[in-house]
Structures are given as structure tokens and as C-alpha cells.
XYZ file of C-alpha atoms in Angstrom:
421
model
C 61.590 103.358 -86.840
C 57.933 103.756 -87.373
C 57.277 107.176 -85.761
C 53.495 108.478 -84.248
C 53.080 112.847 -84.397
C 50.798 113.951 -82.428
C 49.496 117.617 -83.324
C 46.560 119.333 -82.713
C 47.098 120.799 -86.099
C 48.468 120.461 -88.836
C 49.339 121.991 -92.741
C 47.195 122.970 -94.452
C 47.197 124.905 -91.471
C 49.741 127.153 -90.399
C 51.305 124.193 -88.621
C 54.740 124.384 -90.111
C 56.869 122.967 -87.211
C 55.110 119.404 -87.036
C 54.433 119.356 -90.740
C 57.938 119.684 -92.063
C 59.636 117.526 -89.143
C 56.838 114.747 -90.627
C 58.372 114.807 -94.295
C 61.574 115.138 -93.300
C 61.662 111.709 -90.830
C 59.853 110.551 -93.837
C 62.315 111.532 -96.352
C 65.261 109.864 -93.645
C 63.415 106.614 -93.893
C 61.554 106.791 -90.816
C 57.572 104.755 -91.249
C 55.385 108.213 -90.133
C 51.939 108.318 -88.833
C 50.498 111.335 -88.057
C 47.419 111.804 -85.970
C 45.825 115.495 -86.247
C 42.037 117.237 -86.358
C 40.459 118.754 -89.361
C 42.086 121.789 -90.272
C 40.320 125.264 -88.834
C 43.366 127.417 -87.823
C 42.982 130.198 -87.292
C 38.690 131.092 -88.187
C 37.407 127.982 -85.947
C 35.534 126.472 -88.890
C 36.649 123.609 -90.814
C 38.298 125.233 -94.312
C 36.587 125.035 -97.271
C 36.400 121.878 -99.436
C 36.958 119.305 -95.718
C 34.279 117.693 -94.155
C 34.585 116.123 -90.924
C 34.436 112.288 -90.647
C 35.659 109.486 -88.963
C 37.850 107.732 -91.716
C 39.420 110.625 -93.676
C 43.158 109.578 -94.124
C 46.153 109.765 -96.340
C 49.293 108.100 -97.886
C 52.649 109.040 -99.211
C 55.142 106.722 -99.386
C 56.309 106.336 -95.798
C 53.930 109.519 -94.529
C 50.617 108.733 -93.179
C 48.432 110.969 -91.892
C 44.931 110.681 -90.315
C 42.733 112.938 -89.106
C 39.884 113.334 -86.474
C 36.746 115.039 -85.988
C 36.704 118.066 -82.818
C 34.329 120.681 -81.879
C 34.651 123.865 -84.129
C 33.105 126.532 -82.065
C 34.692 129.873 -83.872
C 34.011 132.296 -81.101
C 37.290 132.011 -78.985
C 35.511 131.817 -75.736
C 37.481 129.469 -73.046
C 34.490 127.399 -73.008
C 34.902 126.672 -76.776
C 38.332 126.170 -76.689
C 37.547 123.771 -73.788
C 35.245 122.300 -76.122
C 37.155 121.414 -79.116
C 40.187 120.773 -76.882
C 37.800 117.416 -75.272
C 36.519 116.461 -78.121
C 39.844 116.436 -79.633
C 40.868 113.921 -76.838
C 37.590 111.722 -77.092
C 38.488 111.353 -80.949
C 42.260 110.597 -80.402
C 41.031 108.196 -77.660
C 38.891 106.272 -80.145
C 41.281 106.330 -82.333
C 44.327 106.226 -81.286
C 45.332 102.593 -80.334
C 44.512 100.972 -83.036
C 46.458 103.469 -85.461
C 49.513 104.328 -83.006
C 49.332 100.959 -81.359
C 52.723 99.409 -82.481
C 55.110 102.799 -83.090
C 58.254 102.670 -81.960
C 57.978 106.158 -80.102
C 55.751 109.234 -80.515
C 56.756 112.656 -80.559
C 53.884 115.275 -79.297
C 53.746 118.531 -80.654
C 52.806 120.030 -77.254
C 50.606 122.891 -77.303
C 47.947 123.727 -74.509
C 45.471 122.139 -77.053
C 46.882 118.315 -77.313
C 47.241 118.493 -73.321
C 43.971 116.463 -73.090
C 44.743 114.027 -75.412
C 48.313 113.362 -74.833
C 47.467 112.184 -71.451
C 44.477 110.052 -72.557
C 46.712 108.848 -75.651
C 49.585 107.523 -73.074
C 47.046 105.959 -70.855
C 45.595 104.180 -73.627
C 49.025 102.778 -75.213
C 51.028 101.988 -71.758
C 54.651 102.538 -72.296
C 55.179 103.833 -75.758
C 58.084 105.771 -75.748
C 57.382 109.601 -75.759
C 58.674 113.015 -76.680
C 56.849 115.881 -75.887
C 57.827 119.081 -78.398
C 56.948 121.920 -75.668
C 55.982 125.267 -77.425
C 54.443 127.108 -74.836
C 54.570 126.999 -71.184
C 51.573 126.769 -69.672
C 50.855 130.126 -67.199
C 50.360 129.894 -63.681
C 46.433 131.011 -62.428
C 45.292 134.129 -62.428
C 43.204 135.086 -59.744
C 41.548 138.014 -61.590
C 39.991 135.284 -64.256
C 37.342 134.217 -64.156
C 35.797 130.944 -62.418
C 35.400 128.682 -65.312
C 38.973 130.092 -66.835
C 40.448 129.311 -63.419
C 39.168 126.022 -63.272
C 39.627 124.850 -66.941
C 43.286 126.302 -65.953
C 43.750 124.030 -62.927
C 42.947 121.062 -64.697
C 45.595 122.057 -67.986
C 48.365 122.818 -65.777
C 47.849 119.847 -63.336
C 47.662 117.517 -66.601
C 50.549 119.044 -68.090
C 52.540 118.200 -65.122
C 52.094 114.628 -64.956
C 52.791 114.587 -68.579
C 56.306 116.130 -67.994
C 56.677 113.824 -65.002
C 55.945 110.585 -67.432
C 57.419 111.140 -70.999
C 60.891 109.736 -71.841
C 62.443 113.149 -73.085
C 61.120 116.842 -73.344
C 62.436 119.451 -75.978
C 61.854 123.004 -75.216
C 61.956 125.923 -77.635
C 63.645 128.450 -75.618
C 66.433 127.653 -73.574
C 64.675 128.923 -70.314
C 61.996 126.672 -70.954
C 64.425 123.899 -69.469
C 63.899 125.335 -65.711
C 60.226 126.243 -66.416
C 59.604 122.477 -67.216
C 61.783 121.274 -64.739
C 60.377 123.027 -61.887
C 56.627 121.663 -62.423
C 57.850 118.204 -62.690
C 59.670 117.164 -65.483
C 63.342 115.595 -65.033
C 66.069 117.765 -66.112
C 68.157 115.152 -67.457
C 65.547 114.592 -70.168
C 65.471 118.117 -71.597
C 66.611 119.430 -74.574
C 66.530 122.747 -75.804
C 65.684 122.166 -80.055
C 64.676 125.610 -81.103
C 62.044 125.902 -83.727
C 62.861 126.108 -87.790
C 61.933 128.554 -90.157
C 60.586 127.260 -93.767
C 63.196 127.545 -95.592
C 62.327 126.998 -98.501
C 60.875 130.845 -98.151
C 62.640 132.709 -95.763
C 66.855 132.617 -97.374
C 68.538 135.420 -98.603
C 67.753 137.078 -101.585
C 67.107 140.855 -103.018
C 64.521 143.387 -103.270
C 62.079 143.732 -106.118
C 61.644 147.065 -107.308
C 57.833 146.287 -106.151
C 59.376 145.636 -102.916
C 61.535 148.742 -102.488
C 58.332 150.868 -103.652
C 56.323 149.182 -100.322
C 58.706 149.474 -97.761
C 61.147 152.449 -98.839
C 60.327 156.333 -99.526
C 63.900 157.340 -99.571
C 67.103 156.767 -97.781
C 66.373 156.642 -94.282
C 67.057 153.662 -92.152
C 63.876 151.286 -92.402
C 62.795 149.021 -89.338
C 60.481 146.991 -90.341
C 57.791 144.596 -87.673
C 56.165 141.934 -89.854
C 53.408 139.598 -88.548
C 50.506 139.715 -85.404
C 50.214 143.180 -84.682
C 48.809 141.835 -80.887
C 48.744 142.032 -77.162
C 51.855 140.264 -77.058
C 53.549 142.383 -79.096
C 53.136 145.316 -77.638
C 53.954 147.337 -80.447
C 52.416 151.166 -79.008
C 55.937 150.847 -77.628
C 57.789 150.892 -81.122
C 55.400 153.604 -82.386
C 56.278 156.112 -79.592
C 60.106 155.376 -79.803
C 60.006 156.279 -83.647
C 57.742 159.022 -83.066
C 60.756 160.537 -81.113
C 63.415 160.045 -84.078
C 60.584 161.253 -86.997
C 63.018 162.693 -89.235
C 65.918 159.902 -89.083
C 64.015 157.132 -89.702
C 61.053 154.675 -90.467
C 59.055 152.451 -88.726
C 57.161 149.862 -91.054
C 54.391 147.345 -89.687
C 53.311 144.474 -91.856
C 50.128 142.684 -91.238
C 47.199 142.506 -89.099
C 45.894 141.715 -85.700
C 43.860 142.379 -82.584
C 45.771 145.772 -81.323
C 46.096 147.088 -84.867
C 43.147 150.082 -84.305
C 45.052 150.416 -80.676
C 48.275 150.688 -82.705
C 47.040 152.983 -85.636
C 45.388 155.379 -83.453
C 48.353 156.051 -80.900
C 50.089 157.057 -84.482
C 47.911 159.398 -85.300
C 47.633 161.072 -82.262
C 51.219 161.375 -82.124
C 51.466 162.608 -85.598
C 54.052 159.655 -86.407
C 54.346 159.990 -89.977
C 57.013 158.283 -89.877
C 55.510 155.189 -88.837
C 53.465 153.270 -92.102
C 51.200 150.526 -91.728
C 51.056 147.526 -94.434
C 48.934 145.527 -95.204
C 49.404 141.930 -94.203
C 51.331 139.813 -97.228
C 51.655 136.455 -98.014
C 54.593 134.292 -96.737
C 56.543 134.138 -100.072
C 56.095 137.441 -100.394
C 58.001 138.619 -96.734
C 61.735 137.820 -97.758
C 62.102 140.865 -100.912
C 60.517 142.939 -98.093
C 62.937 141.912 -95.559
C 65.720 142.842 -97.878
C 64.210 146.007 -98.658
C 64.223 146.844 -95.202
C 67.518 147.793 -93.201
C 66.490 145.708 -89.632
C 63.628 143.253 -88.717
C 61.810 144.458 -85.611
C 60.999 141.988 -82.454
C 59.339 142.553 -79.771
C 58.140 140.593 -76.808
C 56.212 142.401 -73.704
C 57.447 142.214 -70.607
C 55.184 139.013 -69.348
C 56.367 136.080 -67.248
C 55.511 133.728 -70.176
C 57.012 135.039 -72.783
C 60.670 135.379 -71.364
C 60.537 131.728 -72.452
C 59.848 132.177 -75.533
C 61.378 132.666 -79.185
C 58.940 134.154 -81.713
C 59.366 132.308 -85.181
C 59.980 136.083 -86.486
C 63.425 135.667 -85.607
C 64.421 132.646 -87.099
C 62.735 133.884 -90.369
C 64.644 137.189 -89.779
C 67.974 135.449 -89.519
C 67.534 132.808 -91.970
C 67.125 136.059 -94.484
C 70.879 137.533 -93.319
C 68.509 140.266 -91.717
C 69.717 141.982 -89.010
C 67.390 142.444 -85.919
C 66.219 145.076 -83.113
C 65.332 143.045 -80.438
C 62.881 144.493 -77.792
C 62.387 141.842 -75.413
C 63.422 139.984 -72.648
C 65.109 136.777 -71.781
C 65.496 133.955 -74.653
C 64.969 136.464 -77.525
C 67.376 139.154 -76.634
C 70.479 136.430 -75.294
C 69.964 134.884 -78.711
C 70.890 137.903 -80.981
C 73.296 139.379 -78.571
C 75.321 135.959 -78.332
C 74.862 136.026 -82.834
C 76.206 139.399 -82.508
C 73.429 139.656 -84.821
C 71.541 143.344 -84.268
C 70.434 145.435 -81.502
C 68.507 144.681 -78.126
C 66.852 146.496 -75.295
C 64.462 145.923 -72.437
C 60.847 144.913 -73.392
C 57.964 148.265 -72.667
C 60.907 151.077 -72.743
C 60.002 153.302 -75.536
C 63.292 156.073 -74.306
C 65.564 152.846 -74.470
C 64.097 151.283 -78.241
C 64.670 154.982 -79.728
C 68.152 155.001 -78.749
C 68.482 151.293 -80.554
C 66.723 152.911 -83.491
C 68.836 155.760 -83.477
C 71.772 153.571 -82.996
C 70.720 151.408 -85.748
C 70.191 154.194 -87.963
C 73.638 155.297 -87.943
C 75.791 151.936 -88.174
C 76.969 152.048 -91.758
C 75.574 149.176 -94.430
C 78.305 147.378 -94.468
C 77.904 146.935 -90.713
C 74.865 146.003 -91.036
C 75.215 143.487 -93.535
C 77.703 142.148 -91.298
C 75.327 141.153 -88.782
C 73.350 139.879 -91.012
C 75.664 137.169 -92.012
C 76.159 136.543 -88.659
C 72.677 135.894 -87.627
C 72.294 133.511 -90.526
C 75.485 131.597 -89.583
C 73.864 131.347 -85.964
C 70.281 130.026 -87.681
C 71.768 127.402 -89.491
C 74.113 126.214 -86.958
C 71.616 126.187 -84.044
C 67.737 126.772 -85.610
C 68.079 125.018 -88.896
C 65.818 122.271 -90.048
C 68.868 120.124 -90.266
C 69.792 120.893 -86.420
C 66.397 120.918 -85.205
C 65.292 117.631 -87.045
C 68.778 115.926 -86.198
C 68.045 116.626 -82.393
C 64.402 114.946 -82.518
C 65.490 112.179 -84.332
C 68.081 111.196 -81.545
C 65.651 111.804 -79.334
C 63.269 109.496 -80.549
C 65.828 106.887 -80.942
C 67.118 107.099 -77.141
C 63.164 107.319 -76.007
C 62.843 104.191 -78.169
C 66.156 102.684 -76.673
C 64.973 103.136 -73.096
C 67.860 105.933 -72.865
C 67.531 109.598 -71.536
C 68.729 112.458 -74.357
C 72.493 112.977 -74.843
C 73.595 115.611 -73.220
C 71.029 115.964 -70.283
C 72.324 118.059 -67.412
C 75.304 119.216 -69.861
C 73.132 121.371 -72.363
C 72.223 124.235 -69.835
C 73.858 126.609 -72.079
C 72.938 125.017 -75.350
C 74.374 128.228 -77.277
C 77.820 128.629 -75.423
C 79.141 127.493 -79.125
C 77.424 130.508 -80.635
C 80.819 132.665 -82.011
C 81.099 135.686 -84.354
């Protein structure tokens, strides 16, 4: 088929999701165009070495991509993001007919950001066949924002909706997205739960350096270790006070960076955690020898409407590394490594309940826990892989493209009842 992606962005940006389904329905002998922005994830300003223009595009054999000038503010206000989410519309508009004209079906790589110019993009081709990709569900108003948010809000959500009311089939990446999308419009029968990949070509098993052991390990205790955005999302005071209760049985590790970290760092010091060590934030290649030097991958979700829908890519690259997990979350998240039988959950925001999981997880023997590793990896290639996950667009493309709704429609409302120990 020849194939149009839609992304807002796109590698060299952190934009691994649309990027490697793009070579790989290239590699299957798919005809791929890709239409994306100039790459300024996650600073707002273009990187170094691009220039915005108008005809900036590139070839592979059977990959295209082309890319589009948008507004790069940099300051994070809503009206910026409003900004370079319009102006990423205007360009597509321009653009987009004559380069996406005669696909045999799109896929859109449906963030907030590409709302704008999804719509305008269908209105401007008719009835291309369409798969929207939805990562994140949009939340419901806030009163306590303010006007402008509110506003700019109104007109993403109402957008959105007609966009799950139109398109020929809708994947979600977390199975509860299915209702979420459903109940603002989109037809169930045309959902699909396809849960995000990890690159894999990074995150497999392997062993720690002695580098790695050095970083993460200062002697036997049980090591939990939280890698990535140390953020409001997070909520990660949580997993500092619960450690700070079990100081001399075990060790609380947090790699990287992020908007809470001073939050974070300072609760540990007033509790006197020592127990709890912060790292600095490492490069991707860099993250699986850590995993293995760790005994359990720490995730954690607060307890927010919006995120009971969602899967953080953490886990996948946990699982696709045979590590085991302590899940502190709710919905998707936690039902996804209890049915692996691959670590230890608990309700998101309960420090008393994570510090029995930690003190559970400190005394399961290795062998135990290398048992759940192998489970969770058996789960992630089974039902996360890039195999699975590319296998499922693919056939949804083709029945878009075939005027067909997805196999499986109303049948897939447990999409992991096949998950087994």
C-alpha cells in the first residue's frame, strides 16, 4: 500500500513510536510518506544544524519523509503551544494534498498537538481512509484554569471528538482507553487496543557492567530503581517516604531529571532518607546494565483521572529487559503486571501500602525474582512487541483501506485475557 504518517514529531526527536512503525511498514514493502514539523522536542527551538523551510524532504528506498515549518515559541505557555499547534495545521494544510493526495490510508499519530491538523488534513483529502494512533486522552475542563486554557481546551476536545466520530479505526494504548474514546464519540467496533513498543534494539536483556554495579549498588540490599521524568505525574515524594520507612533494608535509586526533582530531593533530606540516591539522568543505551544492576524497576502513576488510561513506556522498557516491576499506580499499569505475574503493585499516593511492596520485594529470593522477570518479558513480546504492535496497525490499515472495520471490534474488550504465567 502506499501509507501517509502523520506526527507532530518525529526522530531525531524522541519520537520513537511513529519513527520505528515508519521503517518497519517500509521494510514490509509498504510505499511510506511521512508528514512531520522540524524537530524541537523537548527545548521548543529547532535543534541545531535544521533550518526551517518549505521544501526540506527526504528519501530512502520506500521511506519518505517531509517536513513543515511551525511556530517554535520555547516558553511552554498554552498560548505557545496554541501557537505552534496552528501553525502546524496551516503548514500541513498547504501541504498536505498534494503530498498525501493519493495514499491508500493514513495512520495519525494522535497526540493533543496533531488535533488541529488531523481535522484540517481529512477535510482537505475527503475520504482517505484513516487510523488515528491515540496516545493520550484528552482531559475534560477544568474550571479552576484559566480563560484562555479553558477555551483553547473546548475547542481540542470538541475537535478531537469529531475526529473519533469520522476515522475508519482507532487504536488506543491502554486498554481503558477503548471506553474513554468510545464515550466521546468514537464507535466501539473500530477500536483496538495496540499497546506501545519499546526500542528494542536497546532495552533486551543483558548484564551489569562493573561501571554499572558501582552506580546503582553499595552492597547487598534490595535495589528499586525509578528511571526517567522525575515529574508531577510521577509523583515520586510518595516512593521517597515509603523507603524512608524501610532505611536499613533497602534502596531507593532515581535516575534522571525533571520538574519535581528539587520537590523530590528536598523531602529526602528532610527525612534523612539516606537510603534514597539520586542519579543523574543517562543516556538510553546506557539504562539496560543499570536495569540489571538493579533488583526491580519502579512505576508510578498518580492517582489522576487521565492517567488510569495510560501505560508509561517505562514498563515496556522494564519488561523487555526481564526486569521485574513495583507498580504504584492505578488502572492499565497495575492490571498489566499483575495479569504478567510480573512484580509487585499497589494503589497510586499510598506511601504505608508502597513500603510494604518494598519490603515485600526485598525479601522474595533472586531466583523469584528472576522468575518474574522472564515472565514480564514473555508478556512484552507476546502483547507490546514491535512485531505485535506493528502487525496490528498494518491490518488496520489494510481493513481502513478495504472499507472494513478492525478484526475483532466488540470482541477485544479484554485484549490481555491470553496473558498466562
Amino acid at each position: 500500500m502506499k501509507i501517509g504518517i502523520l506526527s507532530y514529531h518525529f526522530p531525531p526527536e524522541p519520537a520513537f513510536i511513529p519513527g520505528s512503525l515508519a521503517e518497519e511498514l517500509a521494510a514490509r514493502g509498504h510505499e511510506v510518506r511521512v508528514l512531520t514539523g522540524f524537530p524541537d522536542y523537548p527545548g521548543g527551538h529547532v535543534y541545531p544544524g535544521w533550518r526551517q523551510r518549505w521544501r526540506h524532504q527526504t528519501r530512502s528506498e520506500r521511506l519518505t519523509v517531509r517536513r513543515v515549518p511551525r511556530y517554535a515559541g520555547g516558553d511552554g505557555s498554552t498560548r505557545a503551544r496554541m501557537a505552534s499547534w496552528l501553525s502546524f495545521a496551516g503548514s500541513v494544510a498547504l501541504t498536505g494534498r498534494r503530498y498525501l493526495g493519493d495514499v491508500d490510508a493514513l495512520y495519525v499519530f494522535q497526540l493533543p498537538a496533531v488535533t488541529f491538523a488531523a481535522a484540517g488534513l481529512l477535510r482537505l483529502l475527503g475520504r482517505v481512509p484513516t487510523v488515528l494512533h491515540v496516545q493520550d486522552v484528552w482531559p475534560e475542563e477544568d474550571p479552576s484554569r484559566g480563560a484562555d486554557t479553558r477555551r483553547w481546551s473546548g475547542r481540542v476536545g470538541a475537535t478531537l471528538r469529531r475526529l473519533y466520530s469520522e476515522v475508519d479505526g482507532i487504536a488506543v494504548s491502554a486498554p481503558s482507553m477503548r471506553d474513554l474514546v468510545s464515550d466521546v464519540g468514537a464507535d466501539p467496533a473500530r477500536v483496538r487496543n495496540v499497546l506501545n513498543w519499546t526500542d528494542e534494539r536497546i532495552f533486551h536483556p543483558t548484564e551489569p557492567s562493573r561501571a554499572a554495579r558501582r552506580l546503582i549498588r553499595r552492597d547487598g540490599r534490595c535495589v528499586v530503581m525509578h528511571a526517567g521524568t522525575i515529574g508531577v505525574r510521577q509523583g515520586l515524594e510518595t516512593a521517597v517516604r515509603a523507603a524512608a520507612a524501610l532505611e536499613d533494608r533497602m534502596d531507593l535509586v532515581l535516575v534522571g531529571s525533571g520538574a519535581e526533582e528539587r520537590r523530590v530531593r528536598g523531602l529526602a533530606a528532610e527525612l534523612r532518607a539516606e537510603n534514597v540516591r539520586f542519579v543523574e539522568r543517562r543516556s538510553p543505551v546506557d539504562m539496560p546494565e543499570l536495569y540489571a544492576a538493579a533488583d526491580y524497576q519502579l512505576v508510578m502513576l498518580r492517582d489522576l483521572p487521565e492517567l488510569r488510561g495510560m501505560v508509561p513506556g517505562k514498563l515496556q522498557a522494564a519488561l523487555s529487559c526481564a526486569s521485574p516491576v513495583v507498580a504504584s499506580a492505578g488502572g492499565d499499569t497495575v492490571e498489566l503486571v499483575e495479569r504478567a505475574r510480573a512484580g509487585l503493585s499497589c494503589p497510586p499516593e499510598d506511601w504505608a501500602a508502597l513500603a510494604d511492596r518494598f519490603w515485600l520485594a526485598s525479601a522474595i529470593p533472586p531466583p523469584a525474582r528472576a522468575d518474574m522477570g522472564r515472565r514480564g518479558r514473555e508478556a512484552y513480546l507476546r502483547e507490546m512487541s514491535l512485531r505485535a504492535g506493528v502487525d496490528r496497525i498494518e491490518q488496520m490499515l489494510h481493513d481502513a483501506a478495504a472499507g472494513a472495520a478492525p478484526a475483532g471490534g466488540r470482541s477485544e474488550r479484554n485484549p490481555h485475557k491470553g496473558l498466562k504465567a
